[in-house]
Short mmCIF file of C-alpha atoms in Angstrom, two decimals:
data_model
loop_
_atom_site.label_atom_id
_atom_site.label_comp_id
_atom_site.label_asym_id
_atom_site.label_seq_id
_atom_site.Cartn_x
_atom_site.Cartn_y
_atom_site.Cartn_z
CA LYS A 1 99.18 98.14 53.07
CA ALA A 2 102.83 98.83 53.64
CA GLY A 3 104.07 100.15 56.94
CA VAL A 4 106.12 103.27 57.67
CA THR A 5 109.62 102.73 56.36
CA GLN A 6 112.86 104.58 57.40
CA THR A 7 116.11 104.84 55.72
CA PRO A 8 118.90 104.04 56.43
CA ARG A 9 118.44 101.76 59.51
CA TYR A 10 121.92 102.41 60.90
CA LEU A 11 124.48 105.25 60.52
CA ILE A 12 127.77 106.00 62.07
CA LYS A 13 128.92 109.60 61.74
CA THR A 14 131.61 111.78 63.30
CA ARG A 15 131.00 114.66 65.54
CA GLY A 16 130.61 117.99 63.56
CA GLN A 17 129.07 116.16 60.46
CA GLN A 18 125.63 116.42 59.26
CA VAL A 19 123.20 113.49 58.88
CA THR A 20 119.85 113.26 56.99
CA LEU A 21 117.23 110.63 57.74
CA SER A 22 114.23 109.78 55.59
CA CYS A 23 110.76 108.65 56.46
CA SER A 24 107.94 107.21 54.25
CA PRO A 25 104.55 107.22 55.81
CA ILE A 26 101.73 104.86 55.25
CA SER A 27 99.85 105.49 52.17
CA GLY A 28 97.31 108.20 52.61
CA HIS A 29 98.69 109.35 55.93
CA ARG A 30 99.55 113.23 55.77
CA SER A 31 101.02 113.61 59.26
CA VAL A 32 104.58 112.55 60.05
CA SER A 33 106.14 112.94 63.50
CA TRP A 34 109.70 112.57 64.58
CA TYR A 35 110.94 111.12 68.12
CA GLN A 36 114.36 110.69 69.67
CA GLN A 37 114.71 107.64 71.76
CA THR A 38 117.64 107.35 74.21
CA PRO A 39 118.32 105.33 77.48
CA GLY A 40 118.73 108.38 79.55
CA GLN A 41 115.79 110.77 78.15
CA GLY A 42 113.45 108.20 76.70
CA LEU A 43 111.10 109.01 73.91
CA GLN A 44 111.02 112.67 73.22
CA PHE A 45 109.17 114.38 70.62
CA LEU A 46 111.31 116.48 67.84
CA PHE A 47 108.45 117.83 65.47
CA GLU A 48 105.45 116.99 63.37
CA TYR A 49 104.80 117.93 59.82
CA PHE A 50 101.34 117.96 57.97
CA SER A 51 101.04 118.86 54.30
CA GLU A 52 104.28 120.24 54.19
CA THR A 53 103.90 122.39 57.08
CA GLN A 54 105.56 122.25 60.67
CA ARG A 55 102.82 122.29 62.97
CA ASN A 56 104.40 121.43 66.20
CA LYS A 57 108.00 121.42 67.53
CA GLY A 58 109.56 119.85 70.70
CA ASN A 59 112.34 121.44 72.65
CA PHE A 60 115.41 120.62 70.61
CA PRO A 61 118.14 123.03 69.41
CA GLY A 62 117.96 124.43 65.83
CA ARG A 63 120.35 121.81 64.80
CA PHE A 64 117.43 119.57 64.36
CA SER A 65 115.32 120.47 61.40
CA GLY A 66 112.85 118.76 59.08
CA ARG A 67 110.85 119.00 56.03
CA GLN A 68 108.12 117.18 54.41
CA PHE A 69 107.39 116.71 50.56
CA SER A 70 104.23 116.80 48.69
CA ASN A 71 104.06 113.08 48.74
CA SER A 72 104.06 113.26 52.60
CA ARG A 73 107.40 111.67 52.81
CA SER A 74 109.58 113.51 55.40
CA GLU A 75 113.18 114.12 56.12
CA MET A 76 114.98 115.20 59.36
CA ASN A 77 118.40 116.72 59.39
CA VAL A 78 120.80 117.14 62.06
CA SER A 79 123.72 119.51 61.53
CA THR A 80 127.14 119.66 63.47
CA LEU A 81 126.61 116.36 65.36
CA GLU A 82 127.35 115.82 68.81
CA LEU A 83 128.13 112.82 70.74
CA GLY A 84 124.72 113.32 72.61
CA ASP A 85 122.96 113.01 69.42
CA SER A 86 123.52 109.26 69.34
CA ALA A 87 120.04 107.83 69.55
CA LEU A 88 117.23 105.78 67.94
CA TYR A 89 115.32 108.05 65.71
CA LEU A 90 111.79 107.13 65.06
CA CYS A 91 109.11 108.55 62.84
CA ALA A 92 105.54 107.91 62.97
CA SER A 93 102.74 108.57 60.53
CA SER A 94 99.11 109.36 61.16
CA SER A 95 96.14 109.97 58.93
CA THR A 96 95.55 113.64 60.48
CA GLY A 97 97.99 113.92 63.40
CA GLY A 98 94.86 114.77 65.55
CA PHE A 99 94.85 113.90 69.14
CA SER A 100 92.57 110.87 69.02
CA TYR A 101 94.27 109.39 65.98
CA GLU A 102 96.96 106.77 66.51
CA GLN A 103 100.34 107.01 65.23
CA TYR A 104 102.21 104.07 63.47
CA PHE A 105 105.79 103.93 63.92
CA GLY A 106 108.78 102.91 61.56
CA PRO A 107 111.58 100.87 62.77
CA GLY A 108 113.96 103.53 63.39
CA THR A 109 117.18 104.90 62.46
CA ARG A 110 120.05 104.03 64.86
CA LEU A 111 122.36 106.74 64.72
CA THR A 112 125.89 106.53 66.18
CA VAL A 113 128.13 109.72 66.60
CA THR A 114 131.75 109.00 67.23
CA GLY B 1 103.03 120.51 81.49
CA ASN B 2 101.74 117.33 80.35
CA SER B 3 103.53 114.01 81.78
CA VAL B 4 102.99 110.35 82.08
CA THR B 5 104.41 108.18 84.94
CA GLN B 6 104.59 104.41 84.55
CA MET B 7 105.43 101.98 87.40
CA GLU B 8 109.00 101.37 87.91
CA GLY B 9 110.40 98.13 86.22
CA PRO B 10 111.56 95.77 85.28
CA VAL B 11 108.66 93.47 85.78
CA THR B 12 109.53 89.69 85.85
CA LEU B 13 106.66 87.23 85.67
CA SER B 14 105.94 83.46 85.07
CA GLU B 15 103.98 82.33 81.90
CA GLU B 16 100.19 82.69 82.59
CA ALA B 17 100.62 85.05 85.34
CA PHE B 18 98.43 88.30 85.70
CA LEU B 19 99.83 91.39 84.50
CA THR B 20 99.43 94.94 85.78
CA ILE B 21 101.52 97.85 84.52
CA ASN B 22 100.48 101.14 86.18
CA CYS B 23 100.31 104.61 84.33
CA THR B 24 99.14 107.63 85.69
CA TYR B 25 99.08 111.03 83.65
CA THR B 26 99.06 114.79 84.07
CA ALA B 27 97.36 116.83 81.48
CA THR B 28 94.94 119.87 80.98
CA GLY B 29 91.94 119.00 79.42
CA TYR B 30 90.97 115.38 78.09
CA PRO B 31 94.06 113.70 76.44
CA SER B 32 93.72 110.46 74.46
CA LEU B 33 95.70 107.83 75.87
CA PHE B 34 97.74 104.79 74.16
CA TRP B 35 99.80 101.89 75.05
CA TYR B 36 102.57 100.95 72.76
CA VAL B 37 104.92 97.89 72.94
CA GLN B 38 108.44 97.78 71.72
CA TYR B 39 110.11 94.56 70.81
CA PRO B 40 113.94 94.31 70.62
CA GLY B 41 115.58 96.13 67.71
CA GLU B 42 112.14 97.31 66.40
CA GLY B 43 109.91 100.49 66.49
CA LEU B 44 106.96 101.03 68.57
CA GLN B 45 103.68 99.15 67.76
CA LEU B 46 100.18 100.40 68.95
CA LEU B 47 98.55 98.18 71.39
CA LEU B 48 95.53 99.86 72.43
CA LYS B 49 94.07 103.42 72.84
CA ALA B 50 91.07 105.20 74.56
CA THR B 51 89.91 108.63 73.74
CA LYS B 52 87.58 109.56 76.37
CA ALA B 53 86.72 108.90 80.07
CA ASP B 54 85.67 105.41 80.79
CA ASP B 55 86.69 104.00 77.57
CA LYS B 56 88.26 100.54 77.47
CA GLY B 57 90.94 99.82 74.93
CA SER B 58 91.69 96.18 74.22
CA ASN B 59 93.86 94.31 71.97
CA LYS B 60 95.40 90.67 71.91
CA GLY B 61 94.24 90.04 75.40
CA PHE B 62 95.56 93.32 76.92
CA GLU B 63 93.02 95.63 78.45
CA ALA B 64 93.25 99.29 79.88
CA THR B 65 90.46 101.66 81.05
CA TYR B 66 90.63 105.34 80.91
CA ARG B 67 89.89 106.65 84.35
CA LYS B 68 89.70 110.40 84.53
CA GLU B 69 88.79 110.42 88.33
CA THR B 70 92.21 109.00 89.12
CA THR B 71 93.93 110.17 85.85
CA SER B 72 95.06 106.46 85.21
CA PHE B 73 95.19 103.98 82.33
CA HIS B 74 96.68 100.82 83.95
CA LEU B 75 97.47 98.17 81.31
CA GLU B 76 96.36 94.48 82.35
CA LYS B 77 96.48 91.01 80.79
CA GLY B 78 95.07 87.90 82.30
CA SER B 79 97.63 85.39 81.36
CA VAL B 80 100.99 86.53 79.82
CA GLN B 81 103.21 84.54 77.70
CA VAL B 82 107.08 84.43 76.95
CA SER B 83 106.12 86.12 73.51
CA ASP B 84 104.85 89.11 75.59
CA SER B 85 108.44 90.08 76.68
CA ALA B 86 108.95 93.52 75.57
CA VAL B 87 109.08 97.04 76.80
CA TYR B 88 105.72 98.78 77.28
CA PHE B 89 105.03 102.35 77.04
CA CYS B 90 102.03 104.45 78.16
CA ALA B 91 101.50 107.70 76.13
CA LEU B 92 99.22 110.78 75.81
CA ASN B 93 98.28 113.33 73.37
CA ALA B 94 96.94 116.27 74.84
CA GLY B 95 94.80 117.54 72.16
CA GLY B 96 94.57 121.23 71.39
CA THR B 97 97.57 122.45 69.31
CA SER B 98 99.49 119.27 70.35
CA TYR B 99 99.44 118.11 66.81
CA GLY B 100 101.18 114.73 66.15
CA LYS B 101 102.78 114.96 69.67
CA LEU B 102 102.77 111.91 72.00
CA THR B 103 104.02 112.21 75.39
CA PHE B 104 105.53 109.07 76.74
CA GLY B 105 106.33 107.49 79.95
CA GLN B 106 109.65 105.99 80.74
CA GLY B 107 108.79 102.52 79.56
CA THR B 108 108.28 99.18 81.64
CA ILE B 109 110.59 96.34 80.74
CA LEU B 110 108.54 92.99 80.84
CA THR B 111 110.30 89.76 81.06
CA VAL B 112 108.14 86.48 81.04
CA HIS B 113 109.67 83.27 81.89
CA PRO B 114 108.38 79.80 80.77
#
């Protein structure tokens, strides 16, 4: 079974631009979660989608948004990029997103904002 | 709120040494607990999990026991290899409405020398 895939793997953007990242979950998984990883803040939860609905959201500004499609693929968008948005963005899929279910992570998208 | 605290790193060991990485948590209710490992330039890989008190998760020689009385989930391995060099993350899912949300510790860097 193919793992979680994320595209692109690397991105360089300028302050003020917007960016869209894509995540394809493991086949059959309906829950997709997104995380931001930085050296200073560690791994922080952004949001989770299940069956095209956002069920949970972390403490990030409204510039961070996401969506999920009917095939469970998910995208996240960051508008008006700031230098502090430079990070590794990880998505993870789970069969249900329930608390006892493990999440499987993709390789991440490395975003650099200049 | 929910939180995870891991022992300060980095940890440096010689091959075949015994490994312990301490992890304690704060959560309401009965969370599920996980250990993930991250190799350079990659996403997170699930190492093991435990979903209720006294459960022992194990995989690839690594073990961790869910101790409710001490709110701990320490990772152990009897004999480490150079290939175990990576960053290790302890995480919890608090259940309830925490759909798809893992709360991570800050990570512990492990370096194993031949």
